[in-house]
Coordinates of C-alpha atoms and ligand atoms in Angstrom, one line a residue:
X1 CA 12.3 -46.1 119.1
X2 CA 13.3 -47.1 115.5
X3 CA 17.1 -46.5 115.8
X4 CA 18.5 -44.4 113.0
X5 CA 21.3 -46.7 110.7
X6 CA 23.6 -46.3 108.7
X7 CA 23.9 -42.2 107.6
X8 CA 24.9 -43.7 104.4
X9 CA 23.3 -45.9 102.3
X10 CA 19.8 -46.3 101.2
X11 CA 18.2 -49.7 101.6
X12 CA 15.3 -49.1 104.5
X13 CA 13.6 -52.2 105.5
X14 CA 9.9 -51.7 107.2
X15 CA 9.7 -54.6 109.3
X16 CA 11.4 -54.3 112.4
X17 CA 12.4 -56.3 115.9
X18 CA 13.2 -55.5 119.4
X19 CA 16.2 -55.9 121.3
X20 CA 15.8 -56.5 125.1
X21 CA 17.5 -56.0 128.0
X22 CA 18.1 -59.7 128.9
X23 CA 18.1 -58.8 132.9
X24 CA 14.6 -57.0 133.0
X25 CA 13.0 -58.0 129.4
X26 CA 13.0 -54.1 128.8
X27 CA 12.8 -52.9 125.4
X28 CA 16.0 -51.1 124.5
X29 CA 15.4 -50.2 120.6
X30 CA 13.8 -51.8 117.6
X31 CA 16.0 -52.1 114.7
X32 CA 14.8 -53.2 110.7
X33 CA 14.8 -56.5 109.3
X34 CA 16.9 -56.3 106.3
X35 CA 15.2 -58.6 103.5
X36 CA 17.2 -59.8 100.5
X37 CA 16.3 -56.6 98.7
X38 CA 17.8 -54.3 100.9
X39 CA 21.0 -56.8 101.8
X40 CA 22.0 -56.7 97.9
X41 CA 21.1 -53.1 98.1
X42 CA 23.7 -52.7 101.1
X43 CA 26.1 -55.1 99.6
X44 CA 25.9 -53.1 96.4
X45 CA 27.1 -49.9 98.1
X46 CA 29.8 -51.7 99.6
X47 CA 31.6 -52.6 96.4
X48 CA 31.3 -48.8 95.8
X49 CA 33.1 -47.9 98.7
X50 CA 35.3 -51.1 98.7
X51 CA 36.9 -49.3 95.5
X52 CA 37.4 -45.9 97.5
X53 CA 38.7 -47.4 100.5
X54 CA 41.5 -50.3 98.4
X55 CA 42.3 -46.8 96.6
X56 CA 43.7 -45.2 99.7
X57 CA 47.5 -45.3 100.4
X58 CA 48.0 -47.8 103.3
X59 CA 48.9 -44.5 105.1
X60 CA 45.7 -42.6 104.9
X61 CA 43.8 -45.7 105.7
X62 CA 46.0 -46.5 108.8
X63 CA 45.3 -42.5 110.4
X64 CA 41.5 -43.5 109.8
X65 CA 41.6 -46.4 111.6
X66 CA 43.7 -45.0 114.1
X67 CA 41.2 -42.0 114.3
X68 CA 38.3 -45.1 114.7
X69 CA 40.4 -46.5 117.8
X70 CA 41.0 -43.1 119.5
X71 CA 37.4 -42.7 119.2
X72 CA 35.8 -45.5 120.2
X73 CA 38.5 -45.4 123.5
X74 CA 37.2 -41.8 124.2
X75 CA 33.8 -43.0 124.3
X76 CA 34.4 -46.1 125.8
X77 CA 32.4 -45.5 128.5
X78 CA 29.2 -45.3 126.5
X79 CA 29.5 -48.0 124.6
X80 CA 30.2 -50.3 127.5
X81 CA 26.9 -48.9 129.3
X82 CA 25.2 -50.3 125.7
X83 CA 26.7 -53.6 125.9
X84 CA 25.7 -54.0 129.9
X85 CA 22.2 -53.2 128.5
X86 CA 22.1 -55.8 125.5
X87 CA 23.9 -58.5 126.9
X88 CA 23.7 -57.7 130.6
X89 CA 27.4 -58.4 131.2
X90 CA 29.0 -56.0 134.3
X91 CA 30.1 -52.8 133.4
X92 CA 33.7 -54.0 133.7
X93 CA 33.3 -57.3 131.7
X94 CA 32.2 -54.6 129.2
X95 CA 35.0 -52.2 129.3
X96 CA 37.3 -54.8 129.5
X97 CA 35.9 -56.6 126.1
X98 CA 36.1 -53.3 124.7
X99 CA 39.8 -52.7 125.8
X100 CA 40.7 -55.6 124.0
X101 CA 38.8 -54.3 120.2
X102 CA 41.0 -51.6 120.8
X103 CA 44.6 -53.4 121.1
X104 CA 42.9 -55.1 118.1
X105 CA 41.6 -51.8 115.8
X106 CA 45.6 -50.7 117.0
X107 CA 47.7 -53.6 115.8
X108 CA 45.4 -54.1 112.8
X109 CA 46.1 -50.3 111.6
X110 CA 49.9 -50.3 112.2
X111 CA 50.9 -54.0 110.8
X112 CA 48.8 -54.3 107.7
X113 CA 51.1 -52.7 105.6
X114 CA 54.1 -54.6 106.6
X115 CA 52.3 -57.6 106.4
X116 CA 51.0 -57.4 103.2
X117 CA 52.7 -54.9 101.1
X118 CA 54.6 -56.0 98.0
X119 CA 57.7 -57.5 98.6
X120 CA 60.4 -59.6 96.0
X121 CA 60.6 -63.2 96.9
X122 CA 63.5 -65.2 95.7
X123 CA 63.0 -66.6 92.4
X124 CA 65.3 -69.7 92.4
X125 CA 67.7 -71.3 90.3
X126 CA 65.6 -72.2 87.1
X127 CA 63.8 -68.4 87.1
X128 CA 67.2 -66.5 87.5
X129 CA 65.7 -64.5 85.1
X130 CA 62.2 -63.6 86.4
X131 CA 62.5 -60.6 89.3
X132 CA 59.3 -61.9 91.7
X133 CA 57.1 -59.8 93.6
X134 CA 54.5 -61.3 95.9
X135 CA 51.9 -58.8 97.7
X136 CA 48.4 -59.4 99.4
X137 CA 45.1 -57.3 97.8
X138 CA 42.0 -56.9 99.5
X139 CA 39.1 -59.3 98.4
X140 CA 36.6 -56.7 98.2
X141 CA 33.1 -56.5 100.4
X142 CA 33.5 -58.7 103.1
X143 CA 30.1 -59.9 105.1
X144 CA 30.8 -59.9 109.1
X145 CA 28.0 -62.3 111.1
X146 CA 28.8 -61.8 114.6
X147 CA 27.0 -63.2 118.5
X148 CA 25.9 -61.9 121.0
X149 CA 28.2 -63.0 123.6
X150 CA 31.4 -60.5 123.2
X151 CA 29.5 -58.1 120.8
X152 CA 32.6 -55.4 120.6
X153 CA 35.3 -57.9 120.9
X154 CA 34.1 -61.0 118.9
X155 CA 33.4 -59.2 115.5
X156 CA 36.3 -56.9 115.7
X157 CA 38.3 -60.0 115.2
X158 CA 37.3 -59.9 111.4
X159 CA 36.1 -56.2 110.8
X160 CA 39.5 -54.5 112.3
X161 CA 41.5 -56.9 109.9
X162 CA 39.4 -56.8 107.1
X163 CA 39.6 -53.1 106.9
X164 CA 43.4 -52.7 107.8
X165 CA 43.1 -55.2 104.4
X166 CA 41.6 -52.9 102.9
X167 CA 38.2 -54.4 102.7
X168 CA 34.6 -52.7 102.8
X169 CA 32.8 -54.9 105.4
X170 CA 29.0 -55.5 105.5
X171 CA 28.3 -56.2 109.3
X172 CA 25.3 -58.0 110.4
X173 CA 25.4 -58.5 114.5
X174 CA 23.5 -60.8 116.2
X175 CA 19.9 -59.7 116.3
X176 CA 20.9 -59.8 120.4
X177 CA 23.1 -57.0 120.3
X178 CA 21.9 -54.9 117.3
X179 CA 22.2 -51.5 119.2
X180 CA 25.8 -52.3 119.9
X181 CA 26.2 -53.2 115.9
X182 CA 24.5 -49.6 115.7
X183 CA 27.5 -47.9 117.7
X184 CA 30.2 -49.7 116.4
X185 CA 29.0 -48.8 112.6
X186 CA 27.7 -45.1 113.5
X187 CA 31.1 -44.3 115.2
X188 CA 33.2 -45.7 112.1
X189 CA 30.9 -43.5 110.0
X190 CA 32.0 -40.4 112.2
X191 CA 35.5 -40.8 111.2
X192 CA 35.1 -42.0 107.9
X193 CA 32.1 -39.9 106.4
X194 CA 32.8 -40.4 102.5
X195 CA 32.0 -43.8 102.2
X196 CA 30.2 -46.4 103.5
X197 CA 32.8 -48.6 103.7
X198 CA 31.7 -50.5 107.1
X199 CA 27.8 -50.5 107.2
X200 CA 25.0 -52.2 109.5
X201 CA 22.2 -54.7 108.5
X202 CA 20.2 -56.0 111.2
X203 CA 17.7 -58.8 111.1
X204 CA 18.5 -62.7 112.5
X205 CA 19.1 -65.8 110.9
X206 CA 17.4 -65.0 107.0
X207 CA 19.2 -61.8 106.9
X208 CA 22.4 -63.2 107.8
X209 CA 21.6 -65.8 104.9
X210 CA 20.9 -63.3 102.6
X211 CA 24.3 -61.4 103.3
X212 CA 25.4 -65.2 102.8
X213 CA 24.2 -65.6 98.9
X214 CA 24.6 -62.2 98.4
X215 CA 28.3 -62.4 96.4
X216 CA 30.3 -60.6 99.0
X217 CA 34.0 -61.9 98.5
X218 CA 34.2 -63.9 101.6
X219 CA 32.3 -64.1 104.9
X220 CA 33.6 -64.2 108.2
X221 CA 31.1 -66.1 110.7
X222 CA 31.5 -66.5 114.6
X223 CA 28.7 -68.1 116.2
X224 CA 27.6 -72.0 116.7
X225 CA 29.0 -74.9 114.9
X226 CA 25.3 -75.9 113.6
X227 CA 24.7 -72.3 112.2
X228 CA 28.4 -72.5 110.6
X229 CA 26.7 -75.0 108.7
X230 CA 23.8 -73.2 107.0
X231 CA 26.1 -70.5 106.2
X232 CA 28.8 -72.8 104.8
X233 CA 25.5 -74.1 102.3
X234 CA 24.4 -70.8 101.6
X235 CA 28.0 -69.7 100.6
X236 CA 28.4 -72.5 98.4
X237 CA 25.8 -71.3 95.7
X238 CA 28.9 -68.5 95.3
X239 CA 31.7 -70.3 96.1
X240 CA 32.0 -67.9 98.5
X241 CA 34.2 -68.3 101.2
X242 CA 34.4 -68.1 104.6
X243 CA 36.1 -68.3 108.2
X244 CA 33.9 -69.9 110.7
X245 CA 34.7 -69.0 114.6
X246 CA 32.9 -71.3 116.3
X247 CA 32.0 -72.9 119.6
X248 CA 34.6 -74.5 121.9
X249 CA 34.7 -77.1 125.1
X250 CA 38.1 -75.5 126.4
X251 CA 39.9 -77.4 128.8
X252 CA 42.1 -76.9 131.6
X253 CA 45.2 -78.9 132.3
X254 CA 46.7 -78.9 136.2
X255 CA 50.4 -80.7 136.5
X256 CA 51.5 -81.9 140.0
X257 CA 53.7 -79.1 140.5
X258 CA 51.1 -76.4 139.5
X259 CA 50.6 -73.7 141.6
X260 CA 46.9 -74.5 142.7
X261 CA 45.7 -71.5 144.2
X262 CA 46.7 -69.3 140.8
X263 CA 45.2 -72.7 139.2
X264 CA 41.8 -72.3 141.2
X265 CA 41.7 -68.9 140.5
X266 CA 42.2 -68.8 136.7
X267 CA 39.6 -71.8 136.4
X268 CA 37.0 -70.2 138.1
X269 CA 37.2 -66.9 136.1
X270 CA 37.6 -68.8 133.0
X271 CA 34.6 -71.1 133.6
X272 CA 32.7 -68.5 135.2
X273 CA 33.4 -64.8 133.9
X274 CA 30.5 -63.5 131.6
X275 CA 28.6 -66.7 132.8
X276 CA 30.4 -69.1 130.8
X277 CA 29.0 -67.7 127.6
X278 CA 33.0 -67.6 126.1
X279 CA 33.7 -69.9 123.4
X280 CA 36.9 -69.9 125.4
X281 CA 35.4 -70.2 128.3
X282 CA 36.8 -73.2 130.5
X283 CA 34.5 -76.1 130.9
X284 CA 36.4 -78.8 131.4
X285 CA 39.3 -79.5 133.7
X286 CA 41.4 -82.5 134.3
X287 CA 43.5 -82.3 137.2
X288 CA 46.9 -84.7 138.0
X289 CA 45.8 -87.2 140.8
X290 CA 48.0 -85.9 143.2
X291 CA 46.9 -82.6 143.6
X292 CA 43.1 -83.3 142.4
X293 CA 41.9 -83.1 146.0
X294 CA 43.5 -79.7 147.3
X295 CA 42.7 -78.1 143.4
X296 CA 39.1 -79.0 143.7
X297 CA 38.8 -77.9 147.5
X298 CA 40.6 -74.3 146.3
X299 CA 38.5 -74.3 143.4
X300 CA 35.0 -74.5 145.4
X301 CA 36.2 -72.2 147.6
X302 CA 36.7 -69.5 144.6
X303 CA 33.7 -70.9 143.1
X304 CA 31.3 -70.4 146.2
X305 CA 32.1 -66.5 146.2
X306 CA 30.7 -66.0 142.7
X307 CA 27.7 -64.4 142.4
X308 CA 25.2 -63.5 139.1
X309 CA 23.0 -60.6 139.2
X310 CA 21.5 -57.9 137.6
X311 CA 23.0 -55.3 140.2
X312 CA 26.2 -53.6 140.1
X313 CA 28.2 -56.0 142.6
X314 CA 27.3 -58.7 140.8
X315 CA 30.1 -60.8 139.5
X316 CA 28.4 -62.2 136.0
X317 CA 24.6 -61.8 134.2
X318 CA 21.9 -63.2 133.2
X319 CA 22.0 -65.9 130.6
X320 CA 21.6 -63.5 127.4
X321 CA 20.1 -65.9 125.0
X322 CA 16.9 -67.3 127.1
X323 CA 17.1 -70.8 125.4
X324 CA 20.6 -71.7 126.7
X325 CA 19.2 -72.4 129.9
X326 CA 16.8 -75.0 128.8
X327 CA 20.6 -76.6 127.4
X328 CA 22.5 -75.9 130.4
X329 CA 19.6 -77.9 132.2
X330 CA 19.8 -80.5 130.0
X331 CA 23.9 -81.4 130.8
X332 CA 23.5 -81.1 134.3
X333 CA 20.9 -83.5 134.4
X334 CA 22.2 -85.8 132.0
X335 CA 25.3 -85.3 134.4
X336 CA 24.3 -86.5 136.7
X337 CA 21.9 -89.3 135.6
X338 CA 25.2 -90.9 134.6
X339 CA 26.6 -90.8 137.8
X340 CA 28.4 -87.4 137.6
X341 CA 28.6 -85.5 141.4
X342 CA 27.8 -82.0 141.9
X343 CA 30.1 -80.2 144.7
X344 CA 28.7 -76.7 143.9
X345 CA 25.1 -76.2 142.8
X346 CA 23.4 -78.6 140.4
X347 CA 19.9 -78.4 138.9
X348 CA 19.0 -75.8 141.7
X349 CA 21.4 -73.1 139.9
X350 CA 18.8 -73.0 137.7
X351 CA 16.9 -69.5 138.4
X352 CA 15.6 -68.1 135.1
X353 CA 17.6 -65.5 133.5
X354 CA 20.4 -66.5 136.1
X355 CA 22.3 -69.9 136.5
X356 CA 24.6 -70.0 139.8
X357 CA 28.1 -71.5 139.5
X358 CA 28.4 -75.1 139.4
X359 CA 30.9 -77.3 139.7
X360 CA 30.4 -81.3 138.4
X361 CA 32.8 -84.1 139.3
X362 CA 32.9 -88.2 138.4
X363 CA 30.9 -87.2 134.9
X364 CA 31.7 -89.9 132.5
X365 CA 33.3 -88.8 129.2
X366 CA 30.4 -89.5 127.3
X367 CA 28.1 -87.5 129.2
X368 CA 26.6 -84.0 127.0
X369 CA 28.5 -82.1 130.1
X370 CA 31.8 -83.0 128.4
X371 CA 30.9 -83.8 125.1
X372 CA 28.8 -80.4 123.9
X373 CA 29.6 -76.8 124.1
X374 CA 27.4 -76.0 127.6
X375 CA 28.0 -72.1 127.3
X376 CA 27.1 -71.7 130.6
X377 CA 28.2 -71.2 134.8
X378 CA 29.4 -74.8 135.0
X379 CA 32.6 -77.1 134.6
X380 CA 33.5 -80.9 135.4
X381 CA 36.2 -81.4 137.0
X382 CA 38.0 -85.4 136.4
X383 CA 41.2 -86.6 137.8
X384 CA 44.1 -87.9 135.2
X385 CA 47.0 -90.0 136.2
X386 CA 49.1 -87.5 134.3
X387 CA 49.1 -84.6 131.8
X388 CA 49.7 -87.5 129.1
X389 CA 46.0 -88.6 129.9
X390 CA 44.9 -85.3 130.4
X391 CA 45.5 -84.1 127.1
X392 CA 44.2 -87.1 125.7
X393 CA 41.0 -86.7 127.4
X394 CA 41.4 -83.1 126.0
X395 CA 42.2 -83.8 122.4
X396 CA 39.0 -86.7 122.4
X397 CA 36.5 -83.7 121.5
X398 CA 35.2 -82.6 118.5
X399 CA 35.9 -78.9 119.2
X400 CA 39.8 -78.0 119.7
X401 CA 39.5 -74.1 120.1
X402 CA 41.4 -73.0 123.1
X403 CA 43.4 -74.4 126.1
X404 CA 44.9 -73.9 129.8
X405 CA 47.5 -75.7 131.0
X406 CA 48.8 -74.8 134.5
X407 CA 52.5 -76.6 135.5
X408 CA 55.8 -75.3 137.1
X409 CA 57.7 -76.6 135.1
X410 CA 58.6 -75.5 131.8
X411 CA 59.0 -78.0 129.7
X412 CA 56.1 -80.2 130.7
X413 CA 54.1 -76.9 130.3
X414 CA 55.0 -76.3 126.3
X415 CA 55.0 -80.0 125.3
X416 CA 51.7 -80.3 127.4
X417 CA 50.4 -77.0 125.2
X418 CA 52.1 -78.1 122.0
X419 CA 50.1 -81.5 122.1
X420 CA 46.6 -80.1 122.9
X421 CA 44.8 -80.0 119.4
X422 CA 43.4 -76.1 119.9
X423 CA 44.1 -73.6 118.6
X424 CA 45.2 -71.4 120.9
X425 CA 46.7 -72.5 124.5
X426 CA 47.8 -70.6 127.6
X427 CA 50.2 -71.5 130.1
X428 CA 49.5 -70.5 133.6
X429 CA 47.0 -68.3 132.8
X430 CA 43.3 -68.4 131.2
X431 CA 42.3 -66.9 127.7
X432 CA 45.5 -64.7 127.2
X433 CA 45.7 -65.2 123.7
X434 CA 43.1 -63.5 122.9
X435 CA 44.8 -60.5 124.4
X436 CA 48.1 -60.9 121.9
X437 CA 47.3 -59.5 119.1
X438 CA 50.0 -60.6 116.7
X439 CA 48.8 -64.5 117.6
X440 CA 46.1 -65.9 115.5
X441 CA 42.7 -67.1 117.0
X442 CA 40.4 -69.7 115.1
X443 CA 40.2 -73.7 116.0
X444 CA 39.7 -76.7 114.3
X445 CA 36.7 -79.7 114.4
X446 CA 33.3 -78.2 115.2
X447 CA 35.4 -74.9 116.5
X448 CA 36.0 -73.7 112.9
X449 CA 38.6 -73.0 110.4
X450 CA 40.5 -69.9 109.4
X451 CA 42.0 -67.5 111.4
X452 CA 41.1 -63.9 112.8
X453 CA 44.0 -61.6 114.5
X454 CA 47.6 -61.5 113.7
X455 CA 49.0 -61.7 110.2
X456 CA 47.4 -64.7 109.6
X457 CA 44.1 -62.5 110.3
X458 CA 45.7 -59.7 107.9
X459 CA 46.1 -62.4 105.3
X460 CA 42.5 -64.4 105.6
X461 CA 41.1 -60.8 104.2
X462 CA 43.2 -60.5 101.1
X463 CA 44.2 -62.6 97.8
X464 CA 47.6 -63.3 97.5
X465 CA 48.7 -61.8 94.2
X466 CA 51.8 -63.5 93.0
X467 CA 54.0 -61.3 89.7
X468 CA 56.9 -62.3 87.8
X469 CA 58.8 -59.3 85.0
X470 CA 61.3 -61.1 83.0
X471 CA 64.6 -59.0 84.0
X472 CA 66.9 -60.4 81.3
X473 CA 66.6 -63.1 78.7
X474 CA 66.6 -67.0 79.5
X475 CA 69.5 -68.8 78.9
X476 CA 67.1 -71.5 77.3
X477 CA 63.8 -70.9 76.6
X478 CA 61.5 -73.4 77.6
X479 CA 58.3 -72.0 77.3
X480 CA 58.6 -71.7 73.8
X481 CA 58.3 -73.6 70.3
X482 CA 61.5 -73.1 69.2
X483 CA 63.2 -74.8 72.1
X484 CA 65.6 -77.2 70.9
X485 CA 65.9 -81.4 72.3
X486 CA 69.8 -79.6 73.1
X487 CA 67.9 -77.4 75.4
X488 CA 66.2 -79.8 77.4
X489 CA 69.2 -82.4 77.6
X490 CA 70.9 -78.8 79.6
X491 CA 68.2 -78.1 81.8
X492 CA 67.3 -82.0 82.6
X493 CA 71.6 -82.4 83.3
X494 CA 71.1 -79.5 85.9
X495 CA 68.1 -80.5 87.3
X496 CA 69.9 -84.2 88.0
X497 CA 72.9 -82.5 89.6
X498 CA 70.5 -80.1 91.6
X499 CA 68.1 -82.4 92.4
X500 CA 69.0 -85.6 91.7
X501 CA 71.3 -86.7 94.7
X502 CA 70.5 -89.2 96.8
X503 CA 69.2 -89.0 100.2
X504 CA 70.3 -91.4 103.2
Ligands
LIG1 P1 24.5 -68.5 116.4 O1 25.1 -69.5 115.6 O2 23.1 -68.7 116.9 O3 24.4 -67.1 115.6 C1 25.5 -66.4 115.2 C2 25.1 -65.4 114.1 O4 24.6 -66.1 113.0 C3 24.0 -64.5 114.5 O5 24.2 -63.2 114.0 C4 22.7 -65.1 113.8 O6 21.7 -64.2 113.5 C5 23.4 -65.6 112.5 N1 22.6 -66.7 111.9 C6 21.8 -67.6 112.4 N2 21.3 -68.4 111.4 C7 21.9 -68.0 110.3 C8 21.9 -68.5 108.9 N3 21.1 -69.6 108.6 N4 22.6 -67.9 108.0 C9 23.4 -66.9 108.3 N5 23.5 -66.3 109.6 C10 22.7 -66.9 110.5 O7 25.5 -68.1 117.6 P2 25.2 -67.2 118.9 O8 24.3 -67.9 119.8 O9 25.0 -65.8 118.5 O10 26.7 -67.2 119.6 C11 27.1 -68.2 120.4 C12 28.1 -69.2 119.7 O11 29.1 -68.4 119.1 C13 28.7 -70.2 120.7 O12 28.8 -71.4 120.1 C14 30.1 -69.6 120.9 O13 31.1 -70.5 121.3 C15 30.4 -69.0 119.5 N6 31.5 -68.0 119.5 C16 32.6 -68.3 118.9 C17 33.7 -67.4 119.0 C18 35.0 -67.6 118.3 O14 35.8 -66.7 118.1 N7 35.3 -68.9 117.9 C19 33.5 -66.1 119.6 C20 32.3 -65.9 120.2 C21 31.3 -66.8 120.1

C-alpha cells in the first residue's frame, strides 16, 4: 500500500520505497521518494503557511499545539504499535518514547511566549535616551532530518520547538521509520487543517539533501556525525544553517561510595535499553578501583537477565538498521584482538537481526570499542584510580554528548558532572535529562552543535530581533555631523570616569 501524505500540499513523487518490519523483514507500507522537484515544491508551501502560522497570536498557536499533544496522548496507543512495527522496539520502549514528545509538545506550547516575546532590555548609561526592546521571531520554514532510532522522541526535539517558535517545519524522517513520519504529520494536520504548516517528505539520503539546498531558513539534523557532514556541505551553498544532533560514546562514572546495585542497574538499562541504539546510550564505564570488582559482578548479574526478541517479553529488538551489525562485529573483535576480555557474550551475541548483551573489560583506550559510537548491546567496563582519571578517560573522546556519574556524595558528584565535557550529565541516574524539558540537549566534538529543548531550543528556532525608539533627545549627539570637538571632550571625560579606573 502507497500510504496517503500529506492532505495538503501537492508535490507527488512516483517513485516509491518500502519500509520493513526490521524483526520479520515484512513489508509495512511504501512511501514516495521525494525528488528535488517535489522538495522545493513542499518547501514552497511551507513559506505559505510559515506566514499564516508567525501571524497567529502566541495564544492561538499555543491551544493548537496543545490540541496536537492531547491528541497524539489519546492515540498513544496506536502510534506506539507503529513504532514497535518500524523500529521493532517493545511496546513500552515505545510508549515510553512517546511519553516523553509529549512533556516536550507541552512545555514547548506553554513557554514560548515567555521566552521569546518582546521585552525592554536596559539601555545603559551612553543610550539613556534610546528605550530598547529585544524579542525573538521565527526564522521561517524550518527543514527537520530525523533517525530511526527514537522516531517520536528524537525529532520532536526540533519540530515541537520550532513550531512553539512559530516556524512552518518541512519533516523528512528517516527512510526507516517513514510510517511513523506519516502519523506524526497526519495527526498535526487533524488539528491544524488550514495550513500545511508541518508537512512530510519521504525519501533517504538525496531527498534529505534536497531539503538541504532547498533555502529553508535553517535545518535541524539528528543522525550520524559523518552524515552531519554532507548536510553541513549541502547547507553551505545557502548559508543555511543548522543544528546537528549527533552520535555519542556516553560514559558512566562510579565513585567509591556509589551505591552499586542502583549503579548496576542504571548501566545496564542505559547500555542496553532499545539495544543500545541511544546516542545516549551508555557505552562506556569507568569504575573507582575499589569498588570495580563488586560493580562489575552486580552488573553481569543485571546484564545476564536481558534478553532481545521479537516477542512480547522480550526486553529489547532487533538491530533496526541491518548494517550496524556488521559495525558492532567489527568493535568486538577488534576488542578483543587487543587484548580486551569479554565477561558477558562476545562475538557469539552476534545472531542476525539480534545482538545479545555484552559486556567487554581490559579493552585498551585505543581500541574502536571505546573510540567510535558502537550503537549497539555492548559496553567496556575499565577500572580508574579515581573519578579524576575517570573523567579524563571520559573527556579523551571526540564525542561529549551525555554522561552518568553515580557517587554518594554530593560534591564529588557535581564537580565530577561539571568537568565531564557533554553536554548533558546525570547524577545517579541514566539519561534523565532528556526527560527535563526546560534543560537543553545537544553536545559538542563529533556529537554536534546547537541545542534542541528548553529555551535554548525555543531560541535556536528564531532570529533575535534587537529595536531601539529614541524616547527623548541626546544630550550630545554623536551620530551626527554637527557634533562639536566640545562634545567628544564630554563624552570621552565620562567614559574615563566610567570606565577608566584601574583594576587590581
Ligand atoms: P544517519 O546519519 O544515517 O541518517 C540520519 C538522517 O539523515 C536520515 O533521515 C537520513 O535519510 C538522512 N541523510 C542521510 N544522508 C543524507 C544527506 N547526504 N543529506 C541529508 N540527509 C541525509 O543516522 P541514523 O542511522 O538514522 O541515526 C543514528 C545516528 O543518529 C546515531 O549516530 C545516533 O547517535 C544519532 N542520534 C543522535 C541523537 C541526538 O539527539 N544527538 C538522537 C538520536 C540519534
Amino acid at each position: 500500500m502507497v500510504t496517503t501524505l500529506r492532505t495538503q500540499g501537492s508535490a507527488r513523487p512516483a517513485e516509491t520505497f518500502d519500509t520493513l518490519n526490521p524483526a520479520t523483514s515484512e513489508v509495512i507500507e511504501s512511501f514516495p521518494v521525494f525528488g528535488e522537484d517535489d522538495v522545493a515544491e513542499t518547501v514552497e508551501a511551507a513559506r505559505q503557511a510559515a506566514a499564516w502560522w508567525a501571524g497567529l497570536p502566541w495564544k492561538e498557536r499555543r491551544t493548537r499545539l496543545l490540541a496536537w499533544k492531547s491528541h497524539v496522548t489519546r492515540y498513544l496507543g496506536r502510534l506506539a504499535e507503529l513504532v514497535h512495527n518500524e523500529t521493532g522496539k517493545p511496546l513500552a520502549d515505545a510508549q515510553l518514547e512517546i511519553l516523553l514528545a509529549i512533556v516536550h509538545i507541552d512545555w514547548a506550547a506553554r513557554n514560548a511566549h515567555k521566552v521569546l516575546r518582546p521585552r525592554r532590555v536596559r539601555s545603559g548609561l551612553v543610550a539613556l535616551n534610546q528605550a530598547a526592546t529585544l524579542e525573538y521571531q521565527p526564522l521561517g520554514v524550518i527543514g527537520v532530518i530525523g533517525p530511526w532510532n527514537y522516531p517520536v522522541f528524537t525529532p520532536m526535539g526540533s519540530i515541537a520547538y520550532a513550531l512553539a517558535a512559530g516556524n512552518a517545519v518541512v519533516f523528512k524522517p528517516s527512510e526507516l521509520t517513514p510510517a511513523v513520519g506519516a502519523w506524526l504529520v497526519n495527526s498535526f494536520a487533524e488539528v491544524v487543517p488550514e495550513q500545511p504548516v508541518l508537512q512530510l517528505i519521504t525519501g533517504a539520503g538525496p531527498t534529505g539533501e534536497h531539503l538541504a539546498r532547498s533555502g529553508v531558513s535553517k535545518i535541524a539534523f539528528t543522525g550520524s556525525a559523518a552524515t552531519a557532514k554532507k548536510v553541513m556541505a549541502a547547507c553551505a551553498e545557502n548559508l543555511t544553517p543548522m543544528v546537528a544532533e549527533c552520535g555519542g560514546k556516553d560514559a558512566f562514572l562510579v565513585a567509591d561510595d556509589a551505591d552499586l546495585d542502583a549503579a548496576a542497574d542504571a548501566a545496564a538499562w542505559g547500555a542496553l535499553s532499545n539495544g543500545g541504539q541511544t546516542c545516549v546510550g551508555i557505552e562506556r564505564v569507568y569504575v573507582v578501583e575499589g569498588v570495580y570488582h563488586s560493580f562489575l559482578e552486580k552488573l553481569t548479574d543485571k546484564m545476564a537477565e536481558v534478553r532481545p526478541g521479537e516477542d512480547r517479553e522480550a526486553d529489547y529488538g532487533p538491530m533496526t538498521l541491518p548494517g550496524q551489525v556488521d559495525v558492532i562485529e567489527r568493535h568486538i573483535a577488534d576488542a578483543l584482538a587487543r587484548g580486551g576480555r569479554p565477561i558477558i557474550g562476545g562475538l557469539a551475541s552476534i545472531r542476525k537481526p539480534f545482538v545479545g548483551p555484552v559486556i567487554l573489560t581490559d579493552v585498551p583506550e585505543e581500541s574502536r570499542a571505546v573510540t567510535e559510537e558502537t550503537f549497539g548491546p555492548t559496553v567496556t567496563v575499565a577500572s580508574v584510580a579515581n573519578l579524576d582519571e575517570g573523567v579524563r578517560l571520559a573527556n579523551a573522546s571526540r564525542y561529549g554528548l551525555g554522561a552518568s556519574v553515580f557517587a554518594r556524595n554530593k560534591k564529588d558528584a557535581m564537580a565530577a558532572a561539571r568537568k565531564l565535557r557533554s553536554g548533558m550529565t546525570a547524577v545517579n541516574s541514566v539519561i534523565a535529562f532528556a526527560s527535563v524539558p526546560s534543560l537543553p540537549f545537544g553536545g559538542s566534538g563529533d556529537s554536534g552543535f546547537g541545542r534542541i529543548h528548553g529555551a535554548d531550543g525555543l531560541r535556536e528556532f528564531s532570529r533575535p530581533k534587537s529595536i531601539t525608539r529614541q524616547r527623548m533627545k541626546p544630550p550630545v549627539n554623536l551620530t551626527s555631523f554637527s557634533r562639536t570637538d566640545k562634545d567628544m571632550r564630554k563624552i570621552l571625560t565620562v567614559a574615563t570616569i566610567l570606565h577608566g579606573r584601574r583594576y587590581k
